[in-house]
PDB file of C-alpha atoms in Angstrom:
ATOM      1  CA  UNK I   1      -8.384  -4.785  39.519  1.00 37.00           C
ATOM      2  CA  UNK I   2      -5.028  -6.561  40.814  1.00 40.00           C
ATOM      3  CA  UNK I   3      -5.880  -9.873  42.606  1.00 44.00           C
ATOM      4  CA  UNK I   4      -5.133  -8.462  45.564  1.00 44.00           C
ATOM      5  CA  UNK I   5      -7.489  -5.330  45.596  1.00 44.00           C
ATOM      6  CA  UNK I   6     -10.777  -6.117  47.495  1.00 45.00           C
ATOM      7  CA  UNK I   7     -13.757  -6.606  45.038  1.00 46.00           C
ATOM      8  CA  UNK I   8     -16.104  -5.940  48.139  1.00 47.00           C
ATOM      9  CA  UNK I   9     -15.416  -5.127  51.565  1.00 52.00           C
ATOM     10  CA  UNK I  10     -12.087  -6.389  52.912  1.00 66.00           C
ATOM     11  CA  UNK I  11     -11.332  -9.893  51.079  1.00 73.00           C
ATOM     12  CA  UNK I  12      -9.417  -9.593  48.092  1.00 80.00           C
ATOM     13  CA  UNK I  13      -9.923 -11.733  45.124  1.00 81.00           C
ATOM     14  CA  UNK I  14      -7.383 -14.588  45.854  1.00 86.00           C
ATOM     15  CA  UNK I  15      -8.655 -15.170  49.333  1.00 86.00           C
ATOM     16  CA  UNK I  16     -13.058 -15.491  48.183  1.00 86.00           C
ATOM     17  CA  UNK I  17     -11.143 -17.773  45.348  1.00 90.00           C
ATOM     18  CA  UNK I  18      -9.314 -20.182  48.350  1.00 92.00           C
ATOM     19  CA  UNK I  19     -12.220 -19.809  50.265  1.00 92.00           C
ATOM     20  CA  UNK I  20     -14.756 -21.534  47.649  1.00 94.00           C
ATOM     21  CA  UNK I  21     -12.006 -23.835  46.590  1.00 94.00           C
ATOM     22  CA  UNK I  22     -11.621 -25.371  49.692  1.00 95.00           C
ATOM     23  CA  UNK I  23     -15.351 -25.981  50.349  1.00 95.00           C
ATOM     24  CA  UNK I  24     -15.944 -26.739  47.048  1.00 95.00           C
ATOM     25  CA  UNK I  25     -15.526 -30.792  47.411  1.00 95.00           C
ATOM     26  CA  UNK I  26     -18.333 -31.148  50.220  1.00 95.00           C
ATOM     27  CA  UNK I  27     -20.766 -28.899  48.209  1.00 96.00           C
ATOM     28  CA  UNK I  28     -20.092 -30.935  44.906  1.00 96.00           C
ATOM     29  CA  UNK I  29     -20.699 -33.783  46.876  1.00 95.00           C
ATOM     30  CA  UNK I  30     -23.705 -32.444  48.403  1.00 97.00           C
ATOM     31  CA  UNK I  31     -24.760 -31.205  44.929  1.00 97.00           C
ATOM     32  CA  UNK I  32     -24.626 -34.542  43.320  1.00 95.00           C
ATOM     33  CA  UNK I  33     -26.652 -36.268  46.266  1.00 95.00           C
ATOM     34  CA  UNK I  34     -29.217 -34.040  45.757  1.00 96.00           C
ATOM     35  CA  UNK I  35     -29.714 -34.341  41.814  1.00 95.00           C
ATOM     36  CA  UNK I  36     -28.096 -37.089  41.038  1.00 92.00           C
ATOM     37  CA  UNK I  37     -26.042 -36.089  38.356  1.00 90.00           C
ATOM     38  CA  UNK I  38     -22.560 -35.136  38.170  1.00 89.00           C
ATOM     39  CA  UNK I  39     -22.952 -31.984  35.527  1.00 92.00           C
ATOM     40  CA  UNK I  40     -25.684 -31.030  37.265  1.00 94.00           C
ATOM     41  CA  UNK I  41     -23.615 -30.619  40.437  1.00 95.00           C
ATOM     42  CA  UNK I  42     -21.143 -28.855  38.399  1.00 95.00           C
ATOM     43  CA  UNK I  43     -23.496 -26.069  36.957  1.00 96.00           C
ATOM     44  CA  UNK I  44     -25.191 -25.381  40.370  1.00 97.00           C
ATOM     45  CA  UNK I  45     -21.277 -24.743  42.012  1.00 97.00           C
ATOM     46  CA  UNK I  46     -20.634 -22.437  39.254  1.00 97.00           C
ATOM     47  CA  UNK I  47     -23.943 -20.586  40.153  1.00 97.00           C
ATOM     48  CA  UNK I  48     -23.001 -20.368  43.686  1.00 96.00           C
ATOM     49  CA  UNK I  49     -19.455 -19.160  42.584  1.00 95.00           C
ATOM     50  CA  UNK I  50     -20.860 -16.506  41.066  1.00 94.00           C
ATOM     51  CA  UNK I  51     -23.061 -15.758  44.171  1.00 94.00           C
ATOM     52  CA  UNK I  52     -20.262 -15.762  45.963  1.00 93.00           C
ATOM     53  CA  UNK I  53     -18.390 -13.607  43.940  1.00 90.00           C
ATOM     54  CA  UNK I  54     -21.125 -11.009  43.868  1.00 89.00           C
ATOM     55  CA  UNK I  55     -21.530 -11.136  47.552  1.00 88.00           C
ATOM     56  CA  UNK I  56     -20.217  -9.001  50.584  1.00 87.00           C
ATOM     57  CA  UNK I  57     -18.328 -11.575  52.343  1.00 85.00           C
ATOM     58  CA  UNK I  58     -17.788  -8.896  54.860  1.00 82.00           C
ATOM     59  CA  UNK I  59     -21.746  -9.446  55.802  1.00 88.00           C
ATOM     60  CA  UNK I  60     -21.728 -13.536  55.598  1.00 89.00           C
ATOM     61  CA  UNK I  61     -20.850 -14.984  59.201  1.00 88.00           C
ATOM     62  CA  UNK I  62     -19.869 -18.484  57.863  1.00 92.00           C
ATOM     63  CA  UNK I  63     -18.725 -18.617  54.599  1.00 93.00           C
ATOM     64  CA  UNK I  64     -18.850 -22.730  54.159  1.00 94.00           C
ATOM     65  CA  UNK I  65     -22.446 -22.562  55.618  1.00 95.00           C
ATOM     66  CA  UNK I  66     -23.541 -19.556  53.297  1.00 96.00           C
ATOM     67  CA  UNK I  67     -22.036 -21.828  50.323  1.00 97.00           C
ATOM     68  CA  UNK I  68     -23.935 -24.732  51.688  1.00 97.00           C
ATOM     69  CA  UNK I  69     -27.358 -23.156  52.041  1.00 97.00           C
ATOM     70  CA  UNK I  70     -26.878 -21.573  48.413  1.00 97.00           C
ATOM     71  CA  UNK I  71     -26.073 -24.660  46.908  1.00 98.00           C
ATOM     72  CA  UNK I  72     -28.821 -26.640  48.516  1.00 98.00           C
ATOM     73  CA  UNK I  73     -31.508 -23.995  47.238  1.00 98.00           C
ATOM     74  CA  UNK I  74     -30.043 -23.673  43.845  1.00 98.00           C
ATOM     75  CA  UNK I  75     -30.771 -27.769  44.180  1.00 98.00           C
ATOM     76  CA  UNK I  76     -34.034 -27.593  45.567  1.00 97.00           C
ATOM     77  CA  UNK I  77     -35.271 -25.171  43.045  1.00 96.00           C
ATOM     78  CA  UNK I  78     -34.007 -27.720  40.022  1.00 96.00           C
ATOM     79  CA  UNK I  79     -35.582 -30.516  41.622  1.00 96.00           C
ATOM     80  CA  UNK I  80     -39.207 -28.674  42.476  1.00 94.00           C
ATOM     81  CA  UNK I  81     -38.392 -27.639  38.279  1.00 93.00           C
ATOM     82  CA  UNK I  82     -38.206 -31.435  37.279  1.00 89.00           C
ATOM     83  CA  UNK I  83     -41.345 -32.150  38.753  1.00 84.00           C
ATOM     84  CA  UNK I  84     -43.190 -29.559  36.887  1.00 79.00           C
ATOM     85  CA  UNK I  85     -41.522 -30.792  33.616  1.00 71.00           C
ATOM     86  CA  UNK I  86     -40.897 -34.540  34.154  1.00 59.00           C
ATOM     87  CA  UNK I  87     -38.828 -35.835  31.222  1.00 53.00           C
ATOM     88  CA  UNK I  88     -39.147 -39.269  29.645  1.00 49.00           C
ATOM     89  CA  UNK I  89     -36.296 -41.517  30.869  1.00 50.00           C
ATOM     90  CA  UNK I  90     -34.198 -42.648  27.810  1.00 52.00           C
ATOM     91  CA  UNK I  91     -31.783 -45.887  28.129  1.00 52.00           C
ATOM     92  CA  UNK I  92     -28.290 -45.189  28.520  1.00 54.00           C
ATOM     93  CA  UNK I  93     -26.068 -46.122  25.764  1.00 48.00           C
ATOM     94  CA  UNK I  94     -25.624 -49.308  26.482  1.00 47.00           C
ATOM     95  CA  UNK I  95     -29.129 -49.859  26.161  1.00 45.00           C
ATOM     96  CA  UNK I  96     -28.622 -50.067  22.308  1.00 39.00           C
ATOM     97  CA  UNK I  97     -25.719 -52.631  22.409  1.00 42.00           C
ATOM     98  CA  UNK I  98     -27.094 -54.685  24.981  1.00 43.00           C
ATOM     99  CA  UNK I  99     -24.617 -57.486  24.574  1.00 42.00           C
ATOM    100  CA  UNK I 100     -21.658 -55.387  24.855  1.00 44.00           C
ATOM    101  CA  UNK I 101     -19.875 -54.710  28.257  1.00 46.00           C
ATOM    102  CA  UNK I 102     -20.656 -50.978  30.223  1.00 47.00           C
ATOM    103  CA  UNK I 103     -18.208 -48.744  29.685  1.00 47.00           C
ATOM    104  CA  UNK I 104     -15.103 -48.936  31.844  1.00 45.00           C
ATOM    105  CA  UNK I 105     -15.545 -45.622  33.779  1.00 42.00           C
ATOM    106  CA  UNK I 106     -18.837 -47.604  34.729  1.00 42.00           C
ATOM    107  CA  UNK I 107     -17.060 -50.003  36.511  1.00 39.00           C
ATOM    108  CA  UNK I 108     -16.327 -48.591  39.822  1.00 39.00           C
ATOM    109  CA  UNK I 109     -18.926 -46.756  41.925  1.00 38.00           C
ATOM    110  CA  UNK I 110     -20.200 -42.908  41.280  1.00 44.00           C
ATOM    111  CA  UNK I 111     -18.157 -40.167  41.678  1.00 44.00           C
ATOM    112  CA  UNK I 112     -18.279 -38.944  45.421  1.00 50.00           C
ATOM    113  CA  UNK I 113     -18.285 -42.495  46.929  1.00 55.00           C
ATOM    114  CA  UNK I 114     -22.193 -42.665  46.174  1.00 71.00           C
ATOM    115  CA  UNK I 115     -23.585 -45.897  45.426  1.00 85.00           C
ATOM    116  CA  UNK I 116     -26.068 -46.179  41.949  1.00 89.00           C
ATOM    117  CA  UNK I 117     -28.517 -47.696  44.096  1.00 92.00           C
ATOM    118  CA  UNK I 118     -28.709 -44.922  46.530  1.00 93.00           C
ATOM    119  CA  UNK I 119     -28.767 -42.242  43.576  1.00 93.00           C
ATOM    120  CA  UNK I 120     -31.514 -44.494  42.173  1.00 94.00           C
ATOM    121  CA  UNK I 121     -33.567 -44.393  45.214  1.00 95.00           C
ATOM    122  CA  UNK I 122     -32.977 -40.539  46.466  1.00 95.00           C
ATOM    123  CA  UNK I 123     -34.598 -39.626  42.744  1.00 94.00           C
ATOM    124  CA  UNK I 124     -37.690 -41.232  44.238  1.00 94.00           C
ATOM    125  CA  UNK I 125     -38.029 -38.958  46.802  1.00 96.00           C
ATOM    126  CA  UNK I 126     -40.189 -35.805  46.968  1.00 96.00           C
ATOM    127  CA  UNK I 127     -37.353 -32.505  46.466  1.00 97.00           C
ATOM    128  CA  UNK I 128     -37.845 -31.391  50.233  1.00 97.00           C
ATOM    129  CA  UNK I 129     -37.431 -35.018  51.910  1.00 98.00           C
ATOM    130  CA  UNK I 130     -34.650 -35.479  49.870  1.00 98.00           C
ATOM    131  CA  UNK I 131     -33.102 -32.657  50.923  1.00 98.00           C
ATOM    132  CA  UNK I 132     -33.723 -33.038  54.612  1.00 98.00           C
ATOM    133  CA  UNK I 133     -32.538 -36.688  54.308  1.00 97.00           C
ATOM    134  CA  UNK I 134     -29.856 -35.800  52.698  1.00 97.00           C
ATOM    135  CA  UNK I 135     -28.781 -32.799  54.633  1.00 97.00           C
ATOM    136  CA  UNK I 136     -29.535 -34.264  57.439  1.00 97.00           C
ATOM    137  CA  UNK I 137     -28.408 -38.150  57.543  1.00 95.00           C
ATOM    138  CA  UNK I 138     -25.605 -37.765  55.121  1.00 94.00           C
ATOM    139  CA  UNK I 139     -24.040 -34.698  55.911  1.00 96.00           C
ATOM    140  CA  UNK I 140     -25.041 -34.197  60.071  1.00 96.00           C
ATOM    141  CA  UNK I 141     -26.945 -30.726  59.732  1.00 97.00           C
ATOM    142  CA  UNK I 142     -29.160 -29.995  61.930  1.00 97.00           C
ATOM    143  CA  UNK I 143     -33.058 -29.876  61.216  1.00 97.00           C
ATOM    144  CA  UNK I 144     -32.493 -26.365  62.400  1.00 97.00           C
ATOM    145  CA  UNK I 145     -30.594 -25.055  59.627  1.00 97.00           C
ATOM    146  CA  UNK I 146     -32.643 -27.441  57.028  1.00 97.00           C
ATOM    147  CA  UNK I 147     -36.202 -25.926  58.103  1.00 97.00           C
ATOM    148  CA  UNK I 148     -35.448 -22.784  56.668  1.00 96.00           C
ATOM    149  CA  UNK I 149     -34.408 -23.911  53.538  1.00 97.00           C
ATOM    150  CA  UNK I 150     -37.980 -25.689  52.484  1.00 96.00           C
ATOM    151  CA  UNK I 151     -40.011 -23.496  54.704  1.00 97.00           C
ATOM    152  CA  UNK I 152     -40.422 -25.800  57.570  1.00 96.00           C
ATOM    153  CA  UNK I 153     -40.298 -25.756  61.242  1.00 97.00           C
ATOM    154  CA  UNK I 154     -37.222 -28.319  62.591  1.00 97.00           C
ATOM    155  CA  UNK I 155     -40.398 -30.517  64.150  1.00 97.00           C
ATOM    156  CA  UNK I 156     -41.858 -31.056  60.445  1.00 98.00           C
ATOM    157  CA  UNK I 157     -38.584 -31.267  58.883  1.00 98.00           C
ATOM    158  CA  UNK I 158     -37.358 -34.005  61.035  1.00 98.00           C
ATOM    159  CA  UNK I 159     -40.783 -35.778  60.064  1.00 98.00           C
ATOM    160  CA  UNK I 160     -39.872 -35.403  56.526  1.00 97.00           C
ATOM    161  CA  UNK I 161     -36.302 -36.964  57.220  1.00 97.00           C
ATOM    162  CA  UNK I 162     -38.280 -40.113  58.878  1.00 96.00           C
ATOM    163  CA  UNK I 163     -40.185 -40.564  56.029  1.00 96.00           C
ATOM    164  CA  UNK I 164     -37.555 -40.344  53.231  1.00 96.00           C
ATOM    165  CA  UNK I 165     -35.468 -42.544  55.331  1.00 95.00           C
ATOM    166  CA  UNK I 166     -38.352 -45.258  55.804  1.00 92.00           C
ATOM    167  CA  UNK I 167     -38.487 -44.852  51.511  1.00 92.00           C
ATOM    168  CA  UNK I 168     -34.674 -45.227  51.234  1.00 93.00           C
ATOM    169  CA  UNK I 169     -33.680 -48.026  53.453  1.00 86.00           C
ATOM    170  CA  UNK I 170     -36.903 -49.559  54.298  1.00 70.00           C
ATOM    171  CA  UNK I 171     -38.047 -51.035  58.097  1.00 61.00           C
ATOM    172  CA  UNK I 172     -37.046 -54.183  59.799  1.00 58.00           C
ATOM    173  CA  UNK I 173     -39.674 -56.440  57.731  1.00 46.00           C
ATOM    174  CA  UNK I 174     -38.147 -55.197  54.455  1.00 49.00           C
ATOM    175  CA  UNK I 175     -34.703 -55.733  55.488  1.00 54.00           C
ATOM    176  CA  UNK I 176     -35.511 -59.169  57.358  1.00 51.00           C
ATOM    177  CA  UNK I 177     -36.700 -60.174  53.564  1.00 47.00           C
ATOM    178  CA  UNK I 178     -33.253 -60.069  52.585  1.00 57.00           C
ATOM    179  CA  UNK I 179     -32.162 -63.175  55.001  1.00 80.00           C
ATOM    180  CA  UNK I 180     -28.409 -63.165  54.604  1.00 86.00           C
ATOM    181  CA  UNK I 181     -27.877 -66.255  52.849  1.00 89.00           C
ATOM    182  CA  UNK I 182     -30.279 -65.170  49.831  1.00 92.00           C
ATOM    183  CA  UNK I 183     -27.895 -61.694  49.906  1.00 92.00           C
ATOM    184  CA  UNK I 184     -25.006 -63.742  49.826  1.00 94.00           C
ATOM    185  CA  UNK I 185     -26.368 -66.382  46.822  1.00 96.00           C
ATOM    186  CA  UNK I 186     -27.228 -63.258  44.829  1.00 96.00           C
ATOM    187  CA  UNK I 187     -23.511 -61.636  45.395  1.00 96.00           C
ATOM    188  CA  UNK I 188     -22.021 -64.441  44.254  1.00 96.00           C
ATOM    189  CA  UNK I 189     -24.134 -64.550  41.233  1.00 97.00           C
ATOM    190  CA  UNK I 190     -23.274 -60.927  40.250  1.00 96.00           C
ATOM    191  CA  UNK I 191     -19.738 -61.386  41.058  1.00 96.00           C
ATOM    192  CA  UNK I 192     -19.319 -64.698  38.908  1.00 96.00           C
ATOM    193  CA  UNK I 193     -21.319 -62.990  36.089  1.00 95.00           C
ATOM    194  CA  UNK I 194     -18.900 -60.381  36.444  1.00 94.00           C
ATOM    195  CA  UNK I 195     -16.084 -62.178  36.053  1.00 94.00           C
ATOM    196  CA  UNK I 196     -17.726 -64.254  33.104  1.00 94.00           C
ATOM    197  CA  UNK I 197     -17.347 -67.040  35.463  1.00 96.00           C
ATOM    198  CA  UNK I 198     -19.693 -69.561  33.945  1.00 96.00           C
ATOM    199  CA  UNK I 199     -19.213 -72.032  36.192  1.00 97.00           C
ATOM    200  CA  UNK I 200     -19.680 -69.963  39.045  1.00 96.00           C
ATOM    201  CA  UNK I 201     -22.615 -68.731  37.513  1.00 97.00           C
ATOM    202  CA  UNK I 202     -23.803 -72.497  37.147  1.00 97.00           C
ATOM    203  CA  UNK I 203     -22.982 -73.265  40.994  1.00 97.00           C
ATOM    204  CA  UNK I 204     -25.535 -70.770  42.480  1.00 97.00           C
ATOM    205  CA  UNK I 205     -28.626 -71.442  39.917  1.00 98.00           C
ATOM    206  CA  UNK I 206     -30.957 -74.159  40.460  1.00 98.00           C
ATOM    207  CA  UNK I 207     -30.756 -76.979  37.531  1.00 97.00           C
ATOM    208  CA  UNK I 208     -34.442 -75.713  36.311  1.00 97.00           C
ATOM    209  CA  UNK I 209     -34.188 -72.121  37.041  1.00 98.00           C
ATOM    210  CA  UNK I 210     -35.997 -70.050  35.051  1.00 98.00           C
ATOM    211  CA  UNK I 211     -35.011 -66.122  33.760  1.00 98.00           C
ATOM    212  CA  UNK I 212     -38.173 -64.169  32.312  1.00 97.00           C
ATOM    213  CA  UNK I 213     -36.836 -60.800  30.908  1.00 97.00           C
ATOM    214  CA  UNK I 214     -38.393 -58.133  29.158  1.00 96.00           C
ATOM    215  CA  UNK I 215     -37.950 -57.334  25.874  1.00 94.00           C
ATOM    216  CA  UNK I 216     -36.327 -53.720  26.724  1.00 93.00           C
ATOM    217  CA  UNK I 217     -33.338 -55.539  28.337  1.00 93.00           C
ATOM    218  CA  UNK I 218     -32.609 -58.432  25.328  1.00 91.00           C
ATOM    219  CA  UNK I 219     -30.343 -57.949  22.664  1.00 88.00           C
ATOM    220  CA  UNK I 220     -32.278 -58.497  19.129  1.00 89.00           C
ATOM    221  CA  UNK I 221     -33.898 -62.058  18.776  1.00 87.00           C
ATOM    222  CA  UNK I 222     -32.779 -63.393  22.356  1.00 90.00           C
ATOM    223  CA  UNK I 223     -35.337 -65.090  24.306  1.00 94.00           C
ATOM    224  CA  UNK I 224     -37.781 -63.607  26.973  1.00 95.00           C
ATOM    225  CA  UNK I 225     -37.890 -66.773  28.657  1.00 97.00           C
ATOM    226  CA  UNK I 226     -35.082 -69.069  29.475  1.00 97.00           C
ATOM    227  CA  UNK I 227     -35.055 -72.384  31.188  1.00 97.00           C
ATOM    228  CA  UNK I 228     -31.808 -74.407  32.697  1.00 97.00           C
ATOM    229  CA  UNK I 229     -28.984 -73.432  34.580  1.00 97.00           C
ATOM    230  CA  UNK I 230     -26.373 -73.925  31.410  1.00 97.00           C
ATOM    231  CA  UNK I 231     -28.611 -71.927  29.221  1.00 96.00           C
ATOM    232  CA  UNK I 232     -29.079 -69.329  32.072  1.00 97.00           C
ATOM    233  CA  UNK I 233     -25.980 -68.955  32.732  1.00 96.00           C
ATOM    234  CA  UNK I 234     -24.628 -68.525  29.299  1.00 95.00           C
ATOM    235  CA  UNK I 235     -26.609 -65.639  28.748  1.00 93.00           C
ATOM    236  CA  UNK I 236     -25.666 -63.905  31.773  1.00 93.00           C
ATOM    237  CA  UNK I 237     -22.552 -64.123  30.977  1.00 93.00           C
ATOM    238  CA  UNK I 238     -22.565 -63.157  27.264  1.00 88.00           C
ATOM    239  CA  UNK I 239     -23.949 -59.949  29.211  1.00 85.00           C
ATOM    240  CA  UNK I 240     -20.981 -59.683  32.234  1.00 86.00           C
ATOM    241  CA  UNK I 241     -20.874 -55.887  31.824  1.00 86.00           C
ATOM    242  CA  UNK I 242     -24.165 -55.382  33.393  1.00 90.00           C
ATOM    243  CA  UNK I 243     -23.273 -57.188  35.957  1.00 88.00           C
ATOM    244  CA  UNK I 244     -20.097 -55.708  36.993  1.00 87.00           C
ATOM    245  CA  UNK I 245     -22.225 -52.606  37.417  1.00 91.00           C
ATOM    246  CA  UNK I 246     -24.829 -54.348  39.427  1.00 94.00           C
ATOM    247  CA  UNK I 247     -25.389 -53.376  43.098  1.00 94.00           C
ATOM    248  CA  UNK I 248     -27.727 -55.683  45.515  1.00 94.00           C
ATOM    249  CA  UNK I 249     -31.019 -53.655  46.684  1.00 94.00           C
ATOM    250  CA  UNK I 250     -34.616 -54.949  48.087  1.00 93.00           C
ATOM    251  CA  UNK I 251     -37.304 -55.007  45.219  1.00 94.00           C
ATOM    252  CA  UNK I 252     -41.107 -55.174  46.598  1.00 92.00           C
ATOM    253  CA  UNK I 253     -39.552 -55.821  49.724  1.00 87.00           C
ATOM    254  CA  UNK I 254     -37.207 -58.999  48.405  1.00 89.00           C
ATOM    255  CA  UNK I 255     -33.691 -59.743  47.325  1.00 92.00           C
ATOM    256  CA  UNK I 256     -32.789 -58.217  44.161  1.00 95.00           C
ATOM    257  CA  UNK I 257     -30.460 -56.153  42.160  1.00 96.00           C
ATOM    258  CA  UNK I 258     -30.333 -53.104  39.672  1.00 96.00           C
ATOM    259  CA  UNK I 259     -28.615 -51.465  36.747  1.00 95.00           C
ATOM    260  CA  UNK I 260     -27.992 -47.857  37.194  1.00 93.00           C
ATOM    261  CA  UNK I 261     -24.782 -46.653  35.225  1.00 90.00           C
ATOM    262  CA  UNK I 262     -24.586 -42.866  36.592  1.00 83.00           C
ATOM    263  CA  UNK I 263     -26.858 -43.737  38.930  1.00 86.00           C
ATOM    264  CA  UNK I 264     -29.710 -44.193  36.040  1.00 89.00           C
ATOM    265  CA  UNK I 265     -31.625 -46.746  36.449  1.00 94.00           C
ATOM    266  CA  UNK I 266     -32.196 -49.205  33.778  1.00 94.00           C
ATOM    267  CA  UNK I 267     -32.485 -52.564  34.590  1.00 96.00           C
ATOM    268  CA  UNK I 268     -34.389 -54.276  37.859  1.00 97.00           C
ATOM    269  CA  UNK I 269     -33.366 -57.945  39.068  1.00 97.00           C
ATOM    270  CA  UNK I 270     -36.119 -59.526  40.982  1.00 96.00           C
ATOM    271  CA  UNK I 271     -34.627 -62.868  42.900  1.00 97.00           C
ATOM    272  CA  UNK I 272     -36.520 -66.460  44.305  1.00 96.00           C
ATOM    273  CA  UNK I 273     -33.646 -68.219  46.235  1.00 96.00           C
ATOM    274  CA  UNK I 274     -34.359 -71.805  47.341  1.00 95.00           C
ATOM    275  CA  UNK I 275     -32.063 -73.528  49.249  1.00 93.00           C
ATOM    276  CA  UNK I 276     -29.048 -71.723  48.581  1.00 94.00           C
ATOM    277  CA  UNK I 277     -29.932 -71.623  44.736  1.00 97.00           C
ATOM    278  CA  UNK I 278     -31.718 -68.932  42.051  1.00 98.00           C
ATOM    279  CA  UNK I 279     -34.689 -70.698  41.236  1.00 98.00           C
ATOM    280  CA  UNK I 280     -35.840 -67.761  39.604  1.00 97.00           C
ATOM    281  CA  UNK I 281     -35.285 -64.429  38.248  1.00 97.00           C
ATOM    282  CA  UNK I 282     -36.690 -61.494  36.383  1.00 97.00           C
ATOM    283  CA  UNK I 283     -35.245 -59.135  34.308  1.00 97.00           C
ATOM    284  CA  UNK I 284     -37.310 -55.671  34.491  1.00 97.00           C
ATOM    285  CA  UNK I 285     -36.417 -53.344  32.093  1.00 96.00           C
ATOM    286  CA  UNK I 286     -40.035 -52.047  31.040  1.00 96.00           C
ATOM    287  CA  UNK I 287     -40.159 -48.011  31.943  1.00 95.00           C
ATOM    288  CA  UNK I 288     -43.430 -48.307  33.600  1.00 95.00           C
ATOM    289  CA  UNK I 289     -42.418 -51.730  35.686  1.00 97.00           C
ATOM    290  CA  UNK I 290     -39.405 -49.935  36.813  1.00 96.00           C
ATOM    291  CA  UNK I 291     -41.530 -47.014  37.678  1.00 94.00           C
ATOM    292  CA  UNK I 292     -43.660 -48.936  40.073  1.00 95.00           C
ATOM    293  CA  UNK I 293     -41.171 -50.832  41.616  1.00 96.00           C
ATOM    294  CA  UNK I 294     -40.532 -50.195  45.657  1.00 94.00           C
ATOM    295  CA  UNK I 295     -36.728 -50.347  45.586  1.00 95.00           C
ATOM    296  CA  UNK I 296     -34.735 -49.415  48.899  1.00 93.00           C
ATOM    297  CA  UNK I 297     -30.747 -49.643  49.846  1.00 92.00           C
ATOM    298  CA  UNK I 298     -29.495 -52.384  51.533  1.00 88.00           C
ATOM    299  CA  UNK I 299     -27.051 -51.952  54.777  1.00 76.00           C
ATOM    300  CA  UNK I 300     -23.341 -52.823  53.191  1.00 69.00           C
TER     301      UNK I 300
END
């Protein structure tokens, strides 16, 4: 077959080809969204490809929303799968070399212009709120067109929406716990440690602040519990790659941070500012304390 002999109907080859290649960013972008996971993105495009290719474009109205709706079932279907077979959350690399820096690539935000922190808290979500949310608040389509897709009417769909949204970004109490000067302490705290700006580091912690970490998130033989802002800050620094990585969320309804490279989380700050100063911090890196943490977004 030349590639300009129709495989079915009228389109030939090269024009199904343009066609998927020129939707092909918004549904890897959709893809990723809704799993979380670059190669998982990847494989479900190359199953819809293959749908596509299979198909009688002829019969398909619109081709972009076709794509769309095939994508976001093939997604649906792999997240309703991961529920059924949960797997155990293993550290990332870095995990094992916790006083080295993340990798570079992990130093500027997800592919797709997705934060870490929103991948984090989307993977909290049960599969059919996260794909109305998704659908829905991220990529303006209408309940509608979502209902169908997780057997809904648009009236229960839209309630499903509501609730994933009230899970990702949280109501006006939560986001009234993060007063805008304790945001802005804790920014300047991540960028310092960053930086490996110990001074900087020193200037936002209170003289007797206090870090409690667990075990999971200490190199070999550091402390769990550290007192002083020298001390403090010398071991947040000595760990600067985490914190380049770090993105500012609400934990249990308070200023905080996390450490997802890829969007996996790994490490939980929980913050107490006091007068414009840390006066304490955790460092949560215990699976089952991460687990039961409420974590939502914060408004940039």
């Amino acid at each position: 077959m030349t590639d300009e002999t129709p495989a079915t109907g009228g389109i030939s080859p090269s024009e199904r080809d343009a066609m998927f290649r020129r939707a092909r960013p918004q549904l890897r972008s959709l893809a990723h969204r809704l799993l979380g996971s670059a190669a998982d993105a990847d494989d479900m495009l190359q199953e819809a490809w293959i749908r596509l290719d299979r198909s009688d474009i002829d019969t398909i109205d619109n081709v972009d929303a076709w794509l769309r709706t095939v994508v976001t079932r093939l997604c649906l279907d792999e997240l309703r799968s991961r529920r059924r077979r949960p797997v155990a959350a293993e550290p990332p690399a870095e995990a094992a070399t916790a006083g080295e820096s993340v990798a570079p690539e992990e130093t500027a935000i997800v592919a797709d212009s997705v934060t870490r922190a929103m991948l984090v808290v989307l993977d909290r979500l049960e599969p059919d709120e996260r794909i109305a949310f998704v659908l829905h608040d991220l990529f303006a389509v209408p309940f509608a067109d979502i209902g169908p897709i997780v057997d809904r009417s648009p009236a229960t769909t839209k309630k499903l929406a509501s609730r994933a949204r009230s899970k990702v970004r949280g109501g006006p109490a939560g986001r009234a716990a993060a007063d805008h000067r304790s945001r802005a302490v804790v920014e300047r705290f991540l960028s310092a440690a960053g930086r490996g700006d110990l001074a900087g580091v020193v200037a936002v912690l209170a003289p007797d602040v206090v870090r409690r970490s667990d075990v999971q998130a200490l190199p070999p033989g550091a402390a769990a519990l550290v007192r002083g802002a020298d001390a403090v800050a010398r071991g947040t620094v000595a760990l600067a790659g985490r914190s380049e990585i770090a993105e500012v969320v609400l934990v249990d309804g308070s200023i905080g941070a996390i450490v997802a490279p890829a969007g996996r989380l790994w490490i939980a700050l929980r913050f107490e500012v006091v007068e414009d100063r840390i006066a304490a911090y955790d460092v949560i890196a215990d699976p089952a304390r991460l687990a039961a943490l409420e974590l939502r977004v914060l408004d940039p």
